[in-house]
mmCIF file of C-alpha atoms and ligand atoms in Angstrom:
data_model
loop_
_atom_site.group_PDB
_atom_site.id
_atom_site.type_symbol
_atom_site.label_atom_id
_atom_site.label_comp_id
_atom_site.label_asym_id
_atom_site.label_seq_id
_atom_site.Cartn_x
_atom_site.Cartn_y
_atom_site.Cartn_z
ATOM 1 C CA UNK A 1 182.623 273.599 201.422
ATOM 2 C CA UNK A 2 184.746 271.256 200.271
ATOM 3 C CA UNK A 3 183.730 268.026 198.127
ATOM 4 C CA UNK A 4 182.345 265.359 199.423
ATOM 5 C CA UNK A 5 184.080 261.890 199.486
ATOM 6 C CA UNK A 6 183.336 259.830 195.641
ATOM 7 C CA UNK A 7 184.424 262.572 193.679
ATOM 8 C CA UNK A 8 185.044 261.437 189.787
ATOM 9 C CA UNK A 9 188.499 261.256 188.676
ATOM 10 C CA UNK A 10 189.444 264.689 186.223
ATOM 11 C CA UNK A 11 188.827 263.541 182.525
ATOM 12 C CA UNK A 12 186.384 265.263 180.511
ATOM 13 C CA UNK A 13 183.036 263.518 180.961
ATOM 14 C CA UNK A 14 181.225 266.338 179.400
ATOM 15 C CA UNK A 15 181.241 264.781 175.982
ATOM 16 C CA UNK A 16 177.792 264.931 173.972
ATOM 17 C CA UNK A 17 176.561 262.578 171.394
ATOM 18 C CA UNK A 18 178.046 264.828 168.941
ATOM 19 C CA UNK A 19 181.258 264.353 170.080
ATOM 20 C CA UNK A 20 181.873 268.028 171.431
ATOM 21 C CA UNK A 21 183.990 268.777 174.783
ATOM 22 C CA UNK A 22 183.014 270.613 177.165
ATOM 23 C CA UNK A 23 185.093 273.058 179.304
ATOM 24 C CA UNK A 24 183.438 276.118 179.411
ATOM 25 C CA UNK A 25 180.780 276.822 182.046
ATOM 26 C CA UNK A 26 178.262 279.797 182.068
ATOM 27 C CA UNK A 27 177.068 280.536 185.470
ATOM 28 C CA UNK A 28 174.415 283.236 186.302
ATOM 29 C CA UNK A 29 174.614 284.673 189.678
ATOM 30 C CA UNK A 30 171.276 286.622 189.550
ATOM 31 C CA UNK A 31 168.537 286.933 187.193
ATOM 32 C CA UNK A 32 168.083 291.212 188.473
ATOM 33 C CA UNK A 33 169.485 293.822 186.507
ATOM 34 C CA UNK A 34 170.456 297.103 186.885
ATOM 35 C CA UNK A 35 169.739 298.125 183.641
ATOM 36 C CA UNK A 36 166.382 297.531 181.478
ATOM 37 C CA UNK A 37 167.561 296.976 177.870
ATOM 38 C CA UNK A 38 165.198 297.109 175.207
ATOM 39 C CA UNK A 39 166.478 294.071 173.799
ATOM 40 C CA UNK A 40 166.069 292.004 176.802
ATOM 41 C CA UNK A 41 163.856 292.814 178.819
ATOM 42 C CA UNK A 42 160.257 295.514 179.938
ATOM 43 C CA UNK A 43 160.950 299.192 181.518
ATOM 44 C CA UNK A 44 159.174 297.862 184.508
ATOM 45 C CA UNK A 45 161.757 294.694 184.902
ATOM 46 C CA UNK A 46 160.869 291.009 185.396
ATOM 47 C CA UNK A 47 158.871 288.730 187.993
ATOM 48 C CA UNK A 48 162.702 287.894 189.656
ATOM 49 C CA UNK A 49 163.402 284.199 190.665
ATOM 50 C CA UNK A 50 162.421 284.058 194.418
ATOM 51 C CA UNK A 51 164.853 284.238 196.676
ATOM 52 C CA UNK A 52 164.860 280.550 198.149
ATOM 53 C CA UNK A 53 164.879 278.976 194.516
ATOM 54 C CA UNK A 54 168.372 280.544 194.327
ATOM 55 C CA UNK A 55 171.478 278.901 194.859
ATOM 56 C CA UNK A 56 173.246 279.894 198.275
ATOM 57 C CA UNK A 57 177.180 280.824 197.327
ATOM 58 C CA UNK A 58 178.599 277.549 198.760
ATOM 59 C CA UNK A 59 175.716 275.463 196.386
ATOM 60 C CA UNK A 60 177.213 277.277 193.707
ATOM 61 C CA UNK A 61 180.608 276.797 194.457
ATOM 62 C CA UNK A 62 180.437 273.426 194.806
ATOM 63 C CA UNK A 63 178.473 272.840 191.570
ATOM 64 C CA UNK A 64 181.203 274.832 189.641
ATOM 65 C CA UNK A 65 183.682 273.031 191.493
ATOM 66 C CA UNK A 66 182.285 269.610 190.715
ATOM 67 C CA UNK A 67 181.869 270.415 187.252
ATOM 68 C CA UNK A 68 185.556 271.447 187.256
ATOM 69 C CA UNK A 69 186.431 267.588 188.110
ATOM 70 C CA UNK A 70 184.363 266.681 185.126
ATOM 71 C CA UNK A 71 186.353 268.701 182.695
ATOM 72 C CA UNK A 72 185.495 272.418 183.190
ATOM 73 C CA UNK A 73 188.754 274.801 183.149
ATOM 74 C CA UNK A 74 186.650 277.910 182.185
ATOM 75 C CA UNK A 75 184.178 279.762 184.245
ATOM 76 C CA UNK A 76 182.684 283.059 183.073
ATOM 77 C CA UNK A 77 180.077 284.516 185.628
ATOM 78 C CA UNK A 78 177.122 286.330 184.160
ATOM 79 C CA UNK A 79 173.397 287.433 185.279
ATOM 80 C CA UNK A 80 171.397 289.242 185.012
ATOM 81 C CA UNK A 81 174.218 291.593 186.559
ATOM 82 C CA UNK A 82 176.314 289.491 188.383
ATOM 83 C CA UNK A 83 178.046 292.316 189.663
ATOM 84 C CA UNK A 84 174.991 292.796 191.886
ATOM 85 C CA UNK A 85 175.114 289.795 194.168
ATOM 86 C CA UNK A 86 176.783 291.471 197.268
ATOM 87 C CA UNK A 87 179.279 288.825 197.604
ATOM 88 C CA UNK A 88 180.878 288.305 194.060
ATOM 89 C CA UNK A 89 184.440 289.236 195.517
ATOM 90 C CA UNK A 90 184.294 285.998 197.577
ATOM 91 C CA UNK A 91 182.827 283.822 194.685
ATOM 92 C CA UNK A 92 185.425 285.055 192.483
ATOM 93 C CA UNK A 93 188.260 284.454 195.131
ATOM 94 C CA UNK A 94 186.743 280.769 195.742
ATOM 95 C CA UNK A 95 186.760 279.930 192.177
ATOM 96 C CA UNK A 96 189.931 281.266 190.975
ATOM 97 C CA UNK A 97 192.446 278.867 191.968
ATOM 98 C CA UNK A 98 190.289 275.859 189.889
ATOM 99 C CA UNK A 99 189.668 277.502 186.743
ATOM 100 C CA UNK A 100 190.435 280.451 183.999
ATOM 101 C CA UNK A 101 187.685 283.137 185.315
ATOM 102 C CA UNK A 102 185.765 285.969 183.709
ATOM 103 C CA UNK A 103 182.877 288.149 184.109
ATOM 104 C CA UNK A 104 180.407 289.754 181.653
ATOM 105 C CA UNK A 105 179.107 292.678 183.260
ATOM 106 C CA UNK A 106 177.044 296.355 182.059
ATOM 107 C CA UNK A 107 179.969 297.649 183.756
ATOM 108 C CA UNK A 108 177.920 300.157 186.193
ATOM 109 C CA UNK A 109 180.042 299.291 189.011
ATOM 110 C CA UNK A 110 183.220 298.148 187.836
ATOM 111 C CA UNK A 111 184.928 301.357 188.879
ATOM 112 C CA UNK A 112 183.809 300.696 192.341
ATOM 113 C CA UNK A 113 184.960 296.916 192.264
ATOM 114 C CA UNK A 114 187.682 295.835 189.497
ATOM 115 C CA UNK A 115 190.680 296.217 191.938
ATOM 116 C CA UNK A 116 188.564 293.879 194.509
ATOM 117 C CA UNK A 117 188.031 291.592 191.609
ATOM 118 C CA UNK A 118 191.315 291.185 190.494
ATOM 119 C CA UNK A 119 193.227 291.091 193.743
ATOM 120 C CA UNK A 120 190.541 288.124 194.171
ATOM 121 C CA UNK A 121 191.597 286.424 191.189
ATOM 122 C CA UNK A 122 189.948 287.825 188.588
ATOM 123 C CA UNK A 123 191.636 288.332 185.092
ATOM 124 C CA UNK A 124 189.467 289.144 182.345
ATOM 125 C CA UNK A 125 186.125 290.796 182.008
ATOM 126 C CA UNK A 126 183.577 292.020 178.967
ATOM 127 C CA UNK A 127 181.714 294.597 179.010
ATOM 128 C CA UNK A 128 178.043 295.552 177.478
ATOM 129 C CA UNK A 129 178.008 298.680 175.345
ATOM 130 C CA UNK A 130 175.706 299.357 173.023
ATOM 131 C CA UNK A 131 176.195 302.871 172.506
ATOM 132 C CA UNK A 132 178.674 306.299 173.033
ATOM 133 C CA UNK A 133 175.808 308.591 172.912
ATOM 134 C CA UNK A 134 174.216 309.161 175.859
ATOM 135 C CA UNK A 135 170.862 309.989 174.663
ATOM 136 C CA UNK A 136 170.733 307.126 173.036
ATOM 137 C CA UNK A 137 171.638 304.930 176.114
ATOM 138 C CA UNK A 138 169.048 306.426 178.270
ATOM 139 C CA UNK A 139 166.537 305.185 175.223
ATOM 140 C CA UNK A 140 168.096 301.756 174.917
ATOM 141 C CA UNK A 141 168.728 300.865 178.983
ATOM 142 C CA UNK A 142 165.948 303.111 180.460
ATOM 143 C CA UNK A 143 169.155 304.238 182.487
ATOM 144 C CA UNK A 144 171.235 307.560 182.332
ATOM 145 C CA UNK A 145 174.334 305.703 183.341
ATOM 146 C CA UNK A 146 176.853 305.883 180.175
ATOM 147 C CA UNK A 147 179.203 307.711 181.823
ATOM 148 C CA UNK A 148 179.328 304.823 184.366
ATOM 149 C CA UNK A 149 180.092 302.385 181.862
ATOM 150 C CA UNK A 150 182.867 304.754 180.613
ATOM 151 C CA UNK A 151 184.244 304.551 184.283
ATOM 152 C CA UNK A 152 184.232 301.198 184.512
ATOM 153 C CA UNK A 153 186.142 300.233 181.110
ATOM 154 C CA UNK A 154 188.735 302.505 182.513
ATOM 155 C CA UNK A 155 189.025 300.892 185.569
ATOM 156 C CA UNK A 156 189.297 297.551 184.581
ATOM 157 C CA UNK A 157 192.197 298.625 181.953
ATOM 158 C CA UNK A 158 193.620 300.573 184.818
ATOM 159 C CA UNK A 159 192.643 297.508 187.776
ATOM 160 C CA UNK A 160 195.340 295.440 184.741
ATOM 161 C CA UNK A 161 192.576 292.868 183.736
ATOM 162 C CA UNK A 162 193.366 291.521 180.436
ATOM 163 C CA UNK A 163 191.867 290.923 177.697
ATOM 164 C CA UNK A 164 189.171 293.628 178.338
ATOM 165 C CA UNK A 165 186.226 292.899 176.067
ATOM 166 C CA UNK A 166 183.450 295.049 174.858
ATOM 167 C CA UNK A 167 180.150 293.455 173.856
ATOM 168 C CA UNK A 168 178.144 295.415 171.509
ATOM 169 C CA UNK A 169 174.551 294.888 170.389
ATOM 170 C CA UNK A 170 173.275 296.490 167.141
ATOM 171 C CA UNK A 171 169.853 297.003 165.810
ATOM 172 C CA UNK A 172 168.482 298.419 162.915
ATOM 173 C CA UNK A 173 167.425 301.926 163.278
ATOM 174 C CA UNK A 174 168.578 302.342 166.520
ATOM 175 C CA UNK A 175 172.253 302.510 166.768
ATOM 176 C CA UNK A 176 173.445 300.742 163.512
ATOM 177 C CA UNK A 177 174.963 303.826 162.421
ATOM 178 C CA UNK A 178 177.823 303.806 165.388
ATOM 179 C CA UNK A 179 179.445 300.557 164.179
ATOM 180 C CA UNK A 180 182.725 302.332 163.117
ATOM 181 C CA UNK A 181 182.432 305.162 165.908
ATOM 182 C CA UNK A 182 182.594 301.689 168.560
ATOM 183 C CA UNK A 183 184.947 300.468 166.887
ATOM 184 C CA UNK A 184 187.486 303.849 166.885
ATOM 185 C CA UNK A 185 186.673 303.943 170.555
ATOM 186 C CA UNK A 186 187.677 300.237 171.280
ATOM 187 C CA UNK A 187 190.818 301.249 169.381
ATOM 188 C CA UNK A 188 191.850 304.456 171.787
ATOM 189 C CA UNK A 189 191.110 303.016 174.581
ATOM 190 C CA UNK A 190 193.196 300.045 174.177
ATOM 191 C CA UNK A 191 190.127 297.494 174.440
ATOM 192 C CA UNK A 192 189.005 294.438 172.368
ATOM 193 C CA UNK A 193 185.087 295.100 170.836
ATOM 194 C CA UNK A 194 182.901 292.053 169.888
ATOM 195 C CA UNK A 195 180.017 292.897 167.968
ATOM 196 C CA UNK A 196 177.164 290.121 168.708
ATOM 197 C CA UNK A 197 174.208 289.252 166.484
ATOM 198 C CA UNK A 198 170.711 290.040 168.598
ATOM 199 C CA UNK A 199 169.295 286.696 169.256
ATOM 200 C CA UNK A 200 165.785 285.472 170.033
ATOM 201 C CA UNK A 201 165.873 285.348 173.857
ATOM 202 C CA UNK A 202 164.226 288.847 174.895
ATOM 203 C CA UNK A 203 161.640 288.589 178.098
ATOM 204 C CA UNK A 204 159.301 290.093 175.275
ATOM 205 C CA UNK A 205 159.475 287.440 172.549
ATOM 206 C CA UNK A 206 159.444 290.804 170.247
ATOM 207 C CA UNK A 207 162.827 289.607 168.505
ATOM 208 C CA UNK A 208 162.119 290.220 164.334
ATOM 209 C CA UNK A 209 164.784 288.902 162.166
ATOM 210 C CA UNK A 210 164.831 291.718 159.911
ATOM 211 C CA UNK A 211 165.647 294.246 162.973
ATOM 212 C CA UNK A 212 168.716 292.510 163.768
ATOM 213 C CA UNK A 213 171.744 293.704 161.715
ATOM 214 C CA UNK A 214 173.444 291.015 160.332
ATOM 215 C CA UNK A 215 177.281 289.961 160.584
ATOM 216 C CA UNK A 216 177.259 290.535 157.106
ATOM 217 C CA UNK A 217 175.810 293.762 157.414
ATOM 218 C CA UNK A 218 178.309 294.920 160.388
ATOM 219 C CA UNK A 219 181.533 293.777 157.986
ATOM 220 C CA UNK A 220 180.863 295.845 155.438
ATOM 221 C CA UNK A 221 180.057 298.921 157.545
ATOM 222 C CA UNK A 222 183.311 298.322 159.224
ATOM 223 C CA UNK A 223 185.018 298.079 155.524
ATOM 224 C CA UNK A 224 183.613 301.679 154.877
ATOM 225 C CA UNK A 225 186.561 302.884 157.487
ATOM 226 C CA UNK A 226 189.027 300.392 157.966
ATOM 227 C CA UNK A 227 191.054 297.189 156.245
ATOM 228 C CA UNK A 228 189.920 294.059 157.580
ATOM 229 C CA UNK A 229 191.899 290.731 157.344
ATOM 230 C CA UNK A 230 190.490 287.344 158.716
ATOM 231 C CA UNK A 231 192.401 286.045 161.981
ATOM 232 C CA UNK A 232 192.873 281.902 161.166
ATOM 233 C CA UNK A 233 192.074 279.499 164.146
ATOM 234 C CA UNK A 234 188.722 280.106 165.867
ATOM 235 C CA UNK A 235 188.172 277.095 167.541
ATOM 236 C CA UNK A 236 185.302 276.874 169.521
ATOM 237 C CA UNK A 237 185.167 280.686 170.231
ATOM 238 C CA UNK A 238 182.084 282.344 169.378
ATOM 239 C CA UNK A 239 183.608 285.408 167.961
ATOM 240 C CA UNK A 240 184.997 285.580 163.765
ATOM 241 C CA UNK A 241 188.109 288.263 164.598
ATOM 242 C CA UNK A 242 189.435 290.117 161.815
ATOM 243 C CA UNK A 243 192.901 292.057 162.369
ATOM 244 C CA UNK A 244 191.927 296.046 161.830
ATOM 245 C CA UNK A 245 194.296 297.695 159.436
ATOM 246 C CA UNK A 246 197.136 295.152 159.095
ATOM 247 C CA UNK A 247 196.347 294.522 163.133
ATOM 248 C CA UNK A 248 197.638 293.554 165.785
ATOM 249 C CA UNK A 249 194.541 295.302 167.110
ATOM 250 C CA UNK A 250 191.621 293.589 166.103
ATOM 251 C CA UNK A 251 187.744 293.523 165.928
ATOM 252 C CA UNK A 252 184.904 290.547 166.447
ATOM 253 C CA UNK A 253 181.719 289.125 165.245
ATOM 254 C CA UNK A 254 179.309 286.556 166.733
ATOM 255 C CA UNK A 255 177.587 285.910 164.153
ATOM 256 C CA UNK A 256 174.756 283.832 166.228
ATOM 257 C CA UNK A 257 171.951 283.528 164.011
ATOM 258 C CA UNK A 258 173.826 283.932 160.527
ATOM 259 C CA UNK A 259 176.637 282.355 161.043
ATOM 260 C CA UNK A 260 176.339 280.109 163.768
ATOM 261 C CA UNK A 261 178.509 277.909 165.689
ATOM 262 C CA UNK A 262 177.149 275.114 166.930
ATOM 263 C CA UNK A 263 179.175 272.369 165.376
ATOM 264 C CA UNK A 264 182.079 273.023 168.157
ATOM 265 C CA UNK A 265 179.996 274.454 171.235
ATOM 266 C CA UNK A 266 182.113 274.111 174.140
ATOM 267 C CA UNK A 267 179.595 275.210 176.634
ATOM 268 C CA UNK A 268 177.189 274.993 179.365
ATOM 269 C CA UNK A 269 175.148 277.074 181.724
ATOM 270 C CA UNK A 270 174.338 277.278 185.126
ATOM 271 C CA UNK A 271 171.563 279.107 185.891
ATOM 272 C CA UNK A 272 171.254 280.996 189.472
ATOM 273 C CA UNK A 273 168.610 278.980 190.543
ATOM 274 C CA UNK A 274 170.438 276.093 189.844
ATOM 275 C CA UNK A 275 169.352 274.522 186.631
ATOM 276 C CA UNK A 276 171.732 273.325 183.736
ATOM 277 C CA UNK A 277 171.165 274.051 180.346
ATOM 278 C CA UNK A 278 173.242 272.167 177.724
ATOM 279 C CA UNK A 279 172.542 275.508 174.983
ATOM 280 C CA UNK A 280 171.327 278.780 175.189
ATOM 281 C CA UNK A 281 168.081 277.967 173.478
ATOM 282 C CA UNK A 282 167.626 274.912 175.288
ATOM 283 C CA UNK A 283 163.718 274.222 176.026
ATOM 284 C CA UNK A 284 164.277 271.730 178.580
ATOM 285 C CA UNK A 285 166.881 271.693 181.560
ATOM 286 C CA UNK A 286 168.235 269.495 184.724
ATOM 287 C CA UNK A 287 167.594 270.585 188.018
ATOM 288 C CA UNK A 288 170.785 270.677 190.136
ATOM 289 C CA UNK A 289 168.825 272.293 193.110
ATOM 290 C CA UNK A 290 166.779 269.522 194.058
ATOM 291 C CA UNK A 291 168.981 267.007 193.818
ATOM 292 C CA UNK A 292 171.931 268.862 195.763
ATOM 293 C CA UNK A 293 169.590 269.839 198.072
ATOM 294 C CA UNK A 294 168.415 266.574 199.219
ATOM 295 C CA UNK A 295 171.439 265.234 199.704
ATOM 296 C CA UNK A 296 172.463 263.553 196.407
ATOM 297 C CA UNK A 297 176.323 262.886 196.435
ATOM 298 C CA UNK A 298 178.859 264.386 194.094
ATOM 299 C CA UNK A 299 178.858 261.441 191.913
ATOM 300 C CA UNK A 300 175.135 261.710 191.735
ATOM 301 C CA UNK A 301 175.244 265.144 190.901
ATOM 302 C CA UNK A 302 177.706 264.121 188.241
ATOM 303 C CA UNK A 303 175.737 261.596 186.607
ATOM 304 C CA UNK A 304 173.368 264.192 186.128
ATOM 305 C CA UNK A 305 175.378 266.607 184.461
ATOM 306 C CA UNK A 306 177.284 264.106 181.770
ATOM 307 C CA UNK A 307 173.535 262.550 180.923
ATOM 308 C CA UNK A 308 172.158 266.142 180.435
ATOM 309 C CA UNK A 309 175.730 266.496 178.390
ATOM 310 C CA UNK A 310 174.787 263.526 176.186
ATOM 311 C CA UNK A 311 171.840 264.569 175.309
ATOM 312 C CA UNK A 312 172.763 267.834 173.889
ATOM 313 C CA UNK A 313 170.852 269.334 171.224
ATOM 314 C CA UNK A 314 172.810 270.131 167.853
ATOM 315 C CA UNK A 315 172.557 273.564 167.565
ATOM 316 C CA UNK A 316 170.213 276.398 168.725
ATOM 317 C CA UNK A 317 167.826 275.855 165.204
ATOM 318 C CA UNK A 318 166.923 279.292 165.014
ATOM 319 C CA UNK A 319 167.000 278.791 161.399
ATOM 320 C CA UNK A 320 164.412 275.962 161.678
ATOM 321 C CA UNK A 321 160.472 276.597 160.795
ATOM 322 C CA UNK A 322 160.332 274.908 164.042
ATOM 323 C CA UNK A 323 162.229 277.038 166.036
ATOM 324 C CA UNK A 324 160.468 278.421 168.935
ATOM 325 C CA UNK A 325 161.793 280.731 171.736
ATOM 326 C CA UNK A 326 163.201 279.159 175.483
ATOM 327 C CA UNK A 327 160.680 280.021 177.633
ATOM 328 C CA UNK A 328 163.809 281.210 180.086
ATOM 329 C CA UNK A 329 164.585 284.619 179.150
ATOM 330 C CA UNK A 330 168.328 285.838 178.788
ATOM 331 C CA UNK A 331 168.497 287.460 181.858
ATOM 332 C CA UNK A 332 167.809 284.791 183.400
ATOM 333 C CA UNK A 333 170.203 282.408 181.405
ATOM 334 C CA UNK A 334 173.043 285.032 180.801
ATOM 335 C CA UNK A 335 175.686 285.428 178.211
HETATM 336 S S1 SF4 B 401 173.412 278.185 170.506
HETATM 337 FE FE1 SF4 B 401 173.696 276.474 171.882
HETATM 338 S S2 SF4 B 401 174.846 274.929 170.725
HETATM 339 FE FE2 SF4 B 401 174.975 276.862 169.626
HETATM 340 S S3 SF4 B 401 176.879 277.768 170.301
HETATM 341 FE FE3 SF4 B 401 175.254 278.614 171.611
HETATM 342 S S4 SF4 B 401 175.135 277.264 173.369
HETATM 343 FE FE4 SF4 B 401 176.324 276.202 171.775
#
């Protein structure tokens, strides 16, 4: 579908009143899962959004496109498990040409489709693992699929995406103790491992401060087994690298809720049924949907994005006495 006629001229618009840029978009291609992580969501899964409140693929391409004219050059597809919708291979191939793509993914069926994904455009991808034991996996995902995952990190080394990123959640008690076992893994196989800071957005509302295991916490765990030196330059990426013993390999922390990162946030979600959320912990959002849906033109649609931009909150205030929880949960936000 291709715009229609009043498109904006390309300069970032998405500028909020805190003087941050936006180029980064977050879009979520389904709120299902093939997995049913503790941290996220029940055993039994979620009510799912219904099927008519979800974008069709040309709506969504021609949100992401429009947002592309408005100063988007970065597009990282998410879920749920956005390696679920049937027809990612075609969303990825309409999207590459306008914008650096990626995909975070649990990896279950990357092995079937990273070739497919990168002859259609796709160059990078992250991965979810939480986990090399697969006893442990089975307790964490309510799925015996490890061995999947394992697959898939090989094929998308092997399929010549670049960088491959793991994304590794750790909580106390449960598999804290594999920090520097991830880590050696990450190393042999050639990968790049982020650990990430468990964050208030479980289905559950069951997220307890003192489970999650601090950045703090994961350093010096790390220290126990290797050298770490600080990478200069982050810039608005969420991850803290530090080079592992004297580099060039080396390992990251998003330090979310100890170290956050608000003051240079450079993105913005799209969620599959077509709502835009300016953070992660947003409480309120813009419907797209409508709007598109009843015929609003692209400059419409645009004016709607850069107010929602505007009026972008600080930071996620997780650290406030006032924080409270989105009432969206992350899997149907995504990473
Ligand atoms: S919590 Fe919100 S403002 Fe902070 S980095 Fe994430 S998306 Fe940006």
């Amino acid at each position: 579908m291709s715009l229609r006629p009043g498109t904006v001229a390309r300069v970032n618009r998405l500028v909020d009143r805190h003087g941050r840029a936006h180029r980064d978009l977050r879009v979520s291609l389904t709120d299902r899962c093939s997995l049913r992580c503790t941290y996220c969501m029940p055993a039994e899964g979620l009510p799912w959004l219904p099927a008519p409140d979800l974008l069709t693929t040309p709506e969504l391409i021609h949100l992401v496109r429009l947002t592309t004219t408005l100063g988007i050059d970065e597009v990282r597809l998410t879920g749920g498990e956005p390696l679920l919708r049937p027809d990612v291979v075609s969303i990825v191939a309409a999207l590459a040409d306008a914008v650096e793509l990626s995909v975070t993914t649990n990896g279950l069926v990357l092995d079937r489709l990273a070739p497919a994904l990168r002859d259609a455009g796709l160059t990078r991808v992250n991965i979810s693992i939480d986990t090399l034991r697969r006893d442990r996996f089975k307790e964490m995902t309510r799925r015996d699929r490890l061995d999947d995952v394992f697959a898939g990190i090989t094929a998308a080394t092997r399929a010549g995406l670049h960088p491959v990123k793991l994304n590794t959640v750790l909580m106390r008690g449960v598999n804290d103790d594999e920090a520097v076992d991830l880590l050696r893994f990450a190393l042999d196989a050639g990968v790049h491992l982020r650990f990430i800071e468990q964050m208030p957005l479980d289905a559950q509302h069951g997220w307890r401060r003192t489970e999650m295991v601090t950045a703090d916490e994961i350093l010096s765990a790390l220290s126990d087994a290797f050298t770490l030196t600080p990478v200069a330059g982050r810039g608005s990426a969420p991850a803290e690298r530090w080079y592992v013993d004297g580099g060039p390999e080396t390992v990251g922390v998003i330090g979310s809720v100890t170290r956050p990162f608000c003051g240079n946030c450079d993105r913005l979600r799209l969620t599959a049924d077509g709502q835009l959320r300016t953070c992660l912990f947003a409480r309120t959002e813009t419907d797209l949907r409508g709007p598109l849906r009843a015929g609003a033109s692209d400059r419409e649609l645009a004016d709607l994005i850069v107010t929602a931009v505007l009026g972008k909150q600080p930071g996620h205030g997780i650290n406030d006495p006032t924080f409270l929880q989105p009432p969206r949960s992350m899997s149907a936000i995504g990473g």
